[in-house]
Amino acid sequence: MLGQLASLYPALFGAVFLPLKRGIFQDLVAAHPELESEALKTALAFHTRSTRYLQSVAAGMERHDLQGQPVEDMAPEHVHHALLEVFRRRQGRGGDDQQAKLRSRIVQAFEASGLSAEAYGTLVRSRDEAVNAVLDEAMAEASARAAKDEALLRAFEASGQAVEAFADMYGLDPRSATQTLERARRRRPAPAPAA
């Protein structure tokens, strides 16, 4: 069945796995009534539990329809749970380095979510205290990074310099400095509308 799906929809089930939109089973049944539904369910379950598929979810890729078009953002909690599962599957291979990578990826997922730390934590917190400890460490790293980024942005704004001159003054790579400044600006709350 997976081979059949790959030949029908190579953009979704081919060499690169794209996250599937919710309700894709019903779309497939409607488009291909000749497919046996139990075999299709089994194939989709196998596909969506594969490490390659979970990696695409963990990357925060958008969900795609049968035409391979992005149709909806991936929910932050789905990205988080996919990150944890991919990490769990790799656990015996990298030791502490894998823990650091997981924390870094959680920070990236949190920042990409656009949610507050409290809202993100509420969505992704689990019953597993070890997992929650890693989440807490990642959120502490995110908070420290945000504070550092904000301090750099304030220093930049006070300097009156162009980004290149400012980066040179602090011994920073201009491209990296630009990214940090943009990230800090995105975190700032929008100004209140004038009354």
PDB file of C-alpha atoms in Angstrom:
ATOM      1  CA  MET A   1       0.000   0.000   0.000  1.00  0.00           C
ATOM      2  CA  LEU A   2       2.835   2.424   0.810  1.00  0.00           C
ATOM      3  CA  GLY A   3       4.391   1.663  -2.579  1.00  0.00           C
ATOM      4  CA  GLN A   4       1.061   2.399  -4.218  1.00  0.00           C
ATOM      5  CA  LEU A   5       0.736   5.680  -2.307  1.00  0.00           C
ATOM      6  CA  ALA A   6       4.304   6.633  -3.291  1.00  0.00           C
ATOM      7  CA  SER A   7       3.517   6.060  -6.959  1.00  0.00           C
ATOM      8  CA  LEU A   8       0.234   8.020  -6.710  1.00  0.00           C
ATOM      9  CA  TYR A   9       1.641  10.865  -4.563  1.00  0.00           C
ATOM     10  CA  PRO A  10       5.449  10.972  -4.824  1.00  0.00           C
ATOM     11  CA  ALA A  11       5.578  14.484  -3.324  1.00  0.00           C
ATOM     12  CA  LEU A  12       4.033  13.159  -0.095  1.00  0.00           C
ATOM     13  CA  PHE A  13       5.205   9.557   0.146  1.00  0.00           C
ATOM     14  CA  GLY A  14       8.330   9.577  -2.043  1.00  0.00           C
ATOM     15  CA  ALA A  15      11.957  10.243  -1.169  1.00  0.00           C
ATOM     16  CA  VAL A  16      11.060  13.200   1.050  1.00  0.00           C
ATOM     17  CA  PHE A  17       8.226  12.785   3.542  1.00  0.00           C
ATOM     18  CA  LEU A  18       5.984  15.815   3.957  1.00  0.00           C
ATOM     19  CA  PRO A  19       3.657  16.165   6.940  1.00  0.00           C
ATOM     20  CA  LEU A  20       0.127  15.213   5.961  1.00  0.00           C
ATOM     21  CA  LYS A  21      -2.910  17.374   6.563  1.00  0.00           C
ATOM     22  CA  ARG A  22      -5.388  16.225   9.136  1.00  0.00           C
ATOM     23  CA  GLY A  23      -8.122  14.238   7.412  1.00  0.00           C
ATOM     24  CA  ILE A  24      -5.825  12.898   4.678  1.00  0.00           C
ATOM     25  CA  PHE A  25      -7.302   9.406   5.157  1.00  0.00           C
ATOM     26  CA  GLN A  26     -10.762  10.662   4.165  1.00  0.00           C
ATOM     27  CA  ASP A  27      -9.250  12.550   1.214  1.00  0.00           C
ATOM     28  CA  LEU A  28      -7.495   9.397   0.026  1.00  0.00           C
ATOM     29  CA  VAL A  29     -10.660   7.293   0.383  1.00  0.00           C
ATOM     30  CA  ALA A  30     -12.647   9.876  -1.584  1.00  0.00           C
ATOM     31  CA  ALA A  31     -10.000  10.124  -4.310  1.00  0.00           C
ATOM     32  CA  HIS A  32      -9.377   6.354  -4.490  1.00  0.00           C
ATOM     33  CA  PRO A  33     -12.412   4.288  -3.489  1.00  0.00           C
ATOM     34  CA  GLU A  34     -10.637   1.243  -4.925  1.00  0.00           C
ATOM     35  CA  LEU A  35      -8.113   1.292  -2.048  1.00  0.00           C
ATOM     36  CA  GLU A  36      -8.965  -1.079   0.782  1.00  0.00           C
ATOM     37  CA  SER A  37      -9.599   1.172   3.785  1.00  0.00           C
ATOM     38  CA  GLU A  38      -8.101  -1.057   6.509  1.00  0.00           C
ATOM     39  CA  ALA A  39      -4.892  -1.520   4.520  1.00  0.00           C
ATOM     40  CA  LEU A  40      -4.822   2.247   3.912  1.00  0.00           C
ATOM     41  CA  LYS A  41      -5.256   2.956   7.644  1.00  0.00           C
ATOM     42  CA  THR A  42      -2.443   0.540   8.478  1.00  0.00           C
ATOM     43  CA  ALA A  43      -0.162   2.041   5.834  1.00  0.00           C
ATOM     44  CA  LEU A  44      -0.816   5.600   7.019  1.00  0.00           C
ATOM     45  CA  ALA A  45      -0.196   4.603  10.641  1.00  0.00           C
ATOM     46  CA  PHE A  46       3.097   2.949   9.662  1.00  0.00           C
ATOM     47  CA  HIS A  47       4.090   5.962   7.544  1.00  0.00           C
ATOM     48  CA  THR A  48       3.283   8.603  10.177  1.00  0.00           C
ATOM     49  CA  ARG A  49       5.174   6.690  12.870  1.00  0.00           C
ATOM     50  CA  SER A  50       8.325   6.369  10.788  1.00  0.00           C
ATOM     51  CA  THR A  51      11.396   8.290  11.886  1.00  0.00           C
ATOM     52  CA  ARG A  52      11.625  10.068   8.514  1.00  0.00           C
ATOM     53  CA  TYR A  53       8.057  11.332   8.851  1.00  0.00           C
ATOM     54  CA  LEU A  54       8.574  12.386  12.474  1.00  0.00           C
ATOM     55  CA  GLN A  55      11.701  14.290  11.449  1.00  0.00           C
ATOM     56  CA  SER A  56       9.652  16.374   8.999  1.00  0.00           C
ATOM     57  CA  VAL A  57       7.104  17.092  11.747  1.00  0.00           C
ATOM     58  CA  ALA A  58       9.895  17.908  14.212  1.00  0.00           C
ATOM     59  CA  ALA A  59      11.299  20.369  11.667  1.00  0.00           C
ATOM     60  CA  GLY A  60       8.020  22.268  11.924  1.00  0.00           C
ATOM     61  CA  MET A  61       7.139  21.815   8.269  1.00  0.00           C
ATOM     62  CA  GLU A  62       3.584  22.700   7.260  1.00  0.00           C
ATOM     63  CA  ARG A  63       0.944  20.025   6.705  1.00  0.00           C
ATOM     64  CA  HIS A  64       0.253  19.199   3.030  1.00  0.00           C
ATOM     65  CA  ASP A  65      -2.775  18.083   1.032  1.00  0.00           C
ATOM     66  CA  LEU A  66      -2.870  15.410  -1.683  1.00  0.00           C
ATOM     67  CA  GLN A  67      -1.575  17.886  -4.260  1.00  0.00           C
ATOM     68  CA  GLY A  68       1.508  18.472  -2.109  1.00  0.00           C
ATOM     69  CA  GLN A  69       0.411  22.008  -1.269  1.00  0.00           C
ATOM     70  CA  PRO A  70       0.910  23.374   2.259  1.00  0.00           C
ATOM     71  CA  VAL A  71      -2.497  23.848   3.888  1.00  0.00           C
ATOM     72  CA  GLU A  72      -1.921  24.429   7.589  1.00  0.00           C
ATOM     73  CA  ASP A  73       0.817  25.083  10.102  1.00  0.00           C
ATOM     74  CA  MET A  74       2.017  22.281  12.301  1.00  0.00           C
ATOM     75  CA  ALA A  75       0.703  22.623  15.861  1.00  0.00           C
ATOM     76  CA  PRO A  76       3.510  23.447  18.337  1.00  0.00           C
ATOM     77  CA  GLU A  77       2.628  20.454  20.495  1.00  0.00           C
ATOM     78  CA  HIS A  78       2.945  18.113  17.490  1.00  0.00           C
ATOM     79  CA  VAL A  79       6.399  19.522  16.698  1.00  0.00           C
ATOM     80  CA  HIS A  80       7.431  19.103  20.339  1.00  0.00           C
ATOM     81  CA  HIS A  81       6.201  15.532  20.641  1.00  0.00           C
ATOM     82  CA  ALA A  82       7.889  14.593  17.347  1.00  0.00           C
ATOM     83  CA  LEU A  83      11.167  16.099  18.634  1.00  0.00           C
ATOM     84  CA  LEU A  84      10.916  13.978  21.761  1.00  0.00           C
ATOM     85  CA  GLU A  85      10.176  10.792  19.822  1.00  0.00           C
ATOM     86  CA  VAL A  86      13.035  11.327  17.348  1.00  0.00           C
ATOM     87  CA  PHE A  87      15.340  11.990  20.312  1.00  0.00           C
ATOM     88  CA  ARG A  88      14.094   8.861  22.109  1.00  0.00           C
ATOM     89  CA  ARG A  89      14.858   6.770  19.020  1.00  0.00           C
ATOM     90  CA  ARG A  90      18.392   8.193  18.795  1.00  0.00           C
ATOM     91  CA  GLN A  91      19.109   8.129  22.501  1.00  0.00           C
ATOM     92  CA  GLY A  92      21.730   5.409  22.805  1.00  0.00           C
ATOM     93  CA  ARG A  93      23.833   6.914  20.008  1.00  0.00           C
ATOM     94  CA  GLY A  94      24.988  10.312  21.236  1.00  0.00           C
ATOM     95  CA  GLY A  95      24.825  10.622  25.030  1.00  0.00           C
ATOM     96  CA  ASP A  96      24.936  14.127  26.468  1.00  0.00           C
ATOM     97  CA  ASP A  97      25.460  15.655  23.044  1.00  0.00           C
ATOM     98  CA  GLN A  98      21.980  14.417  22.085  1.00  0.00           C
ATOM     99  CA  GLN A  99      20.513  16.084  25.202  1.00  0.00           C
ATOM    100  CA  ALA A 100      22.095  19.399  24.205  1.00  0.00           C
ATOM    101  CA  LYS A 101      20.744  19.016  20.651  1.00  0.00           C
ATOM    102  CA  LEU A 102      17.276  18.250  22.009  1.00  0.00           C
ATOM    103  CA  ARG A 103      17.315  21.347  24.232  1.00  0.00           C
ATOM    104  CA  SER A 104      18.478  23.461  21.291  1.00  0.00           C
ATOM    105  CA  ARG A 105      15.717  22.065  19.044  1.00  0.00           C
ATOM    106  CA  ILE A 106      13.100  22.702  21.759  1.00  0.00           C
ATOM    107  CA  VAL A 107      14.295  26.315  21.987  1.00  0.00           C
ATOM    108  CA  GLN A 108      13.974  26.648  18.197  1.00  0.00           C
ATOM    109  CA  ALA A 109      10.497  25.080  18.231  1.00  0.00           C
ATOM    110  CA  PHE A 110       9.406  27.349  21.064  1.00  0.00           C
ATOM    111  CA  GLU A 111      10.687  30.470  19.292  1.00  0.00           C
ATOM    112  CA  ALA A 112       9.051  29.410  16.010  1.00  0.00           C
ATOM    113  CA  SER A 113       5.723  28.860  17.782  1.00  0.00           C
ATOM    114  CA  GLY A 114       5.322  32.550  18.570  1.00  0.00           C
ATOM    115  CA  LEU A 115       3.805  31.581  21.921  1.00  0.00           C
ATOM    116  CA  SER A 116       4.723  32.899  25.340  1.00  0.00           C
ATOM    117  CA  ALA A 117       6.841  30.586  27.483  1.00  0.00           C
ATOM    118  CA  GLU A 118       3.837  29.944  29.714  1.00  0.00           C
ATOM    119  CA  ALA A 119       1.507  29.097  26.801  1.00  0.00           C
ATOM    120  CA  TYR A 120       4.106  26.838  25.186  1.00  0.00           C
ATOM    121  CA  GLY A 121       4.779  25.049  28.458  1.00  0.00           C
ATOM    122  CA  THR A 122       1.061  24.474  28.998  1.00  0.00           C
ATOM    123  CA  LEU A 123       0.730  22.916  25.536  1.00  0.00           C
ATOM    124  CA  VAL A 124       3.705  20.585  25.680  1.00  0.00           C
ATOM    125  CA  ARG A 125       4.210  19.668  29.338  1.00  0.00           C
ATOM    126  CA  SER A 126       3.771  15.941  29.945  1.00  0.00           C
ATOM    127  CA  ARG A 127       3.460  13.515  32.838  1.00  0.00           C
ATOM    128  CA  ASP A 128       7.067  12.407  32.337  1.00  0.00           C
ATOM    129  CA  GLU A 129       9.161  14.378  34.827  1.00  0.00           C
ATOM    130  CA  ALA A 130      12.429  13.651  32.983  1.00  0.00           C
ATOM    131  CA  VAL A 131      10.951  15.129  29.800  1.00  0.00           C
ATOM    132  CA  ASN A 132       9.622  18.102  31.762  1.00  0.00           C
ATOM    133  CA  ALA A 133      13.092  18.659  33.233  1.00  0.00           C
ATOM    134  CA  VAL A 134      14.559  18.883  29.709  1.00  0.00           C
ATOM    135  CA  LEU A 135      11.736  21.263  28.757  1.00  0.00           C
ATOM    136  CA  ASP A 136      12.491  23.442  31.796  1.00  0.00           C
ATOM    137  CA  GLU A 137      16.203  23.531  30.893  1.00  0.00           C
ATOM    138  CA  ALA A 138      15.349  24.472  27.304  1.00  0.00           C
ATOM    139  CA  MET A 139      12.981  27.215  28.446  1.00  0.00           C
ATOM    140  CA  ALA A 140      15.686  28.586  30.758  1.00  0.00           C
ATOM    141  CA  GLU A 141      18.090  28.623  27.795  1.00  0.00           C
ATOM    142  CA  ALA A 142      15.460  30.396  25.685  1.00  0.00           C
ATOM    143  CA  SER A 143      14.941  32.998  28.408  1.00  0.00           C
ATOM    144  CA  ALA A 144      18.687  33.613  28.739  1.00  0.00           C
ATOM    145  CA  ARG A 145      19.022  33.883  24.961  1.00  0.00           C
ATOM    146  CA  ALA A 146      16.111  36.340  24.776  1.00  0.00           C
ATOM    147  CA  ALA A 147      17.680  38.508  27.491  1.00  0.00           C
ATOM    148  CA  LYS A 148      21.043  38.450  25.707  1.00  0.00           C
ATOM    149  CA  ASP A 149      19.390  39.282  22.374  1.00  0.00           C
ATOM    150  CA  GLU A 150      17.437  42.176  23.940  1.00  0.00           C
ATOM    151  CA  ALA A 151      20.624  43.575  25.517  1.00  0.00           C
ATOM    152  CA  LEU A 152      22.361  43.423  22.130  1.00  0.00           C
ATOM    153  CA  LEU A 153      19.409  45.158  20.457  1.00  0.00           C
ATOM    154  CA  ARG A 154      19.418  47.945  23.066  1.00  0.00           C
ATOM    155  CA  ALA A 155      23.177  48.409  22.626  1.00  0.00           C
ATOM    156  CA  PHE A 156      22.705  48.525  18.844  1.00  0.00           C
ATOM    157  CA  GLU A 157      19.899  51.083  19.064  1.00  0.00           C
ATOM    158  CA  ALA A 158      21.952  53.257  21.440  1.00  0.00           C
ATOM    159  CA  SER A 159      25.028  53.039  19.200  1.00  0.00           C
ATOM    160  CA  GLY A 160      23.498  54.790  16.210  1.00  0.00           C
ATOM    161  CA  GLN A 161      25.733  52.602  14.022  1.00  0.00           C
ATOM    162  CA  ALA A 162      24.895  50.588  10.938  1.00  0.00           C
ATOM    163  CA  VAL A 163      24.730  46.839  11.585  1.00  0.00           C
ATOM    164  CA  GLU A 164      28.102  46.172   9.941  1.00  0.00           C
ATOM    165  CA  ALA A 165      29.901  48.849  12.002  1.00  0.00           C
ATOM    166  CA  PHE A 166      28.148  47.720  15.186  1.00  0.00           C
ATOM    167  CA  ALA A 167      29.046  44.074  14.556  1.00  0.00           C
ATOM    168  CA  ASP A 168      32.664  45.041  13.879  1.00  0.00           C
ATOM    169  CA  MET A 169      32.749  47.114  17.086  1.00  0.00           C
ATOM    170  CA  TYR A 170      31.709  44.037  19.116  1.00  0.00           C
ATOM    171  CA  GLY A 171      33.665  41.475  17.120  1.00  0.00           C
ATOM    172  CA  LEU A 172      30.499  39.850  15.752  1.00  0.00           C
ATOM    173  CA  ASP A 173      29.767  38.340  12.376  1.00  0.00           C
ATOM    174  CA  PRO A 174      27.482  40.892  10.611  1.00  0.00           C
ATOM    175  CA  ARG A 175      25.116  38.207   9.344  1.00  0.00           C
ATOM    176  CA  SER A 176      24.803  36.638  12.793  1.00  0.00           C
ATOM    177  CA  ALA A 177      24.332  40.071  14.385  1.00  0.00           C
ATOM    178  CA  THR A 178      21.563  40.884  11.897  1.00  0.00           C
ATOM    179  CA  GLN A 179      19.781  37.615  12.706  1.00  0.00           C
ATOM    180  CA  THR A 180      20.071  38.234  16.446  1.00  0.00           C
ATOM    181  CA  LEU A 181      18.751  41.785  16.126  1.00  0.00           C
ATOM    182  CA  GLU A 182      15.819  40.611  13.995  1.00  0.00           C
ATOM    183  CA  ARG A 183      15.022  37.845  16.480  1.00  0.00           C
ATOM    184  CA  ALA A 184      15.060  40.359  19.355  1.00  0.00           C
ATOM    185  CA  ARG A 185      12.773  42.734  17.428  1.00  0.00           C
ATOM    186  CA  ARG A 186      10.278  39.930  16.769  1.00  0.00           C
ATOM    187  CA  ARG A 187      10.097  39.195  20.480  1.00  0.00           C
ATOM    188  CA  ARG A 188       9.220  42.744  21.408  1.00  0.00           C
ATOM    189  CA  PRO A 189       5.526  43.338  21.988  1.00  0.00           C
ATOM    190  CA  ALA A 190       3.716  45.335  19.345  1.00  0.00           C
ATOM    191  CA  PRO A 191       3.214  48.990  20.292  1.00  0.00           C
ATOM    192  CA  ALA A 192      -0.172  49.805  21.770  1.00  0.00           C
ATOM    193  CA  PRO A 193      -2.507  51.579  19.343  1.00  0.00           C
ATOM    194  CA  ALA A 194      -2.749  55.345  19.805  1.00  0.00           C
ATOM    195  CA  ALA A 195      -5.884  56.441  21.627  1.00  0.00           C
TER     196      ALA A 195
END
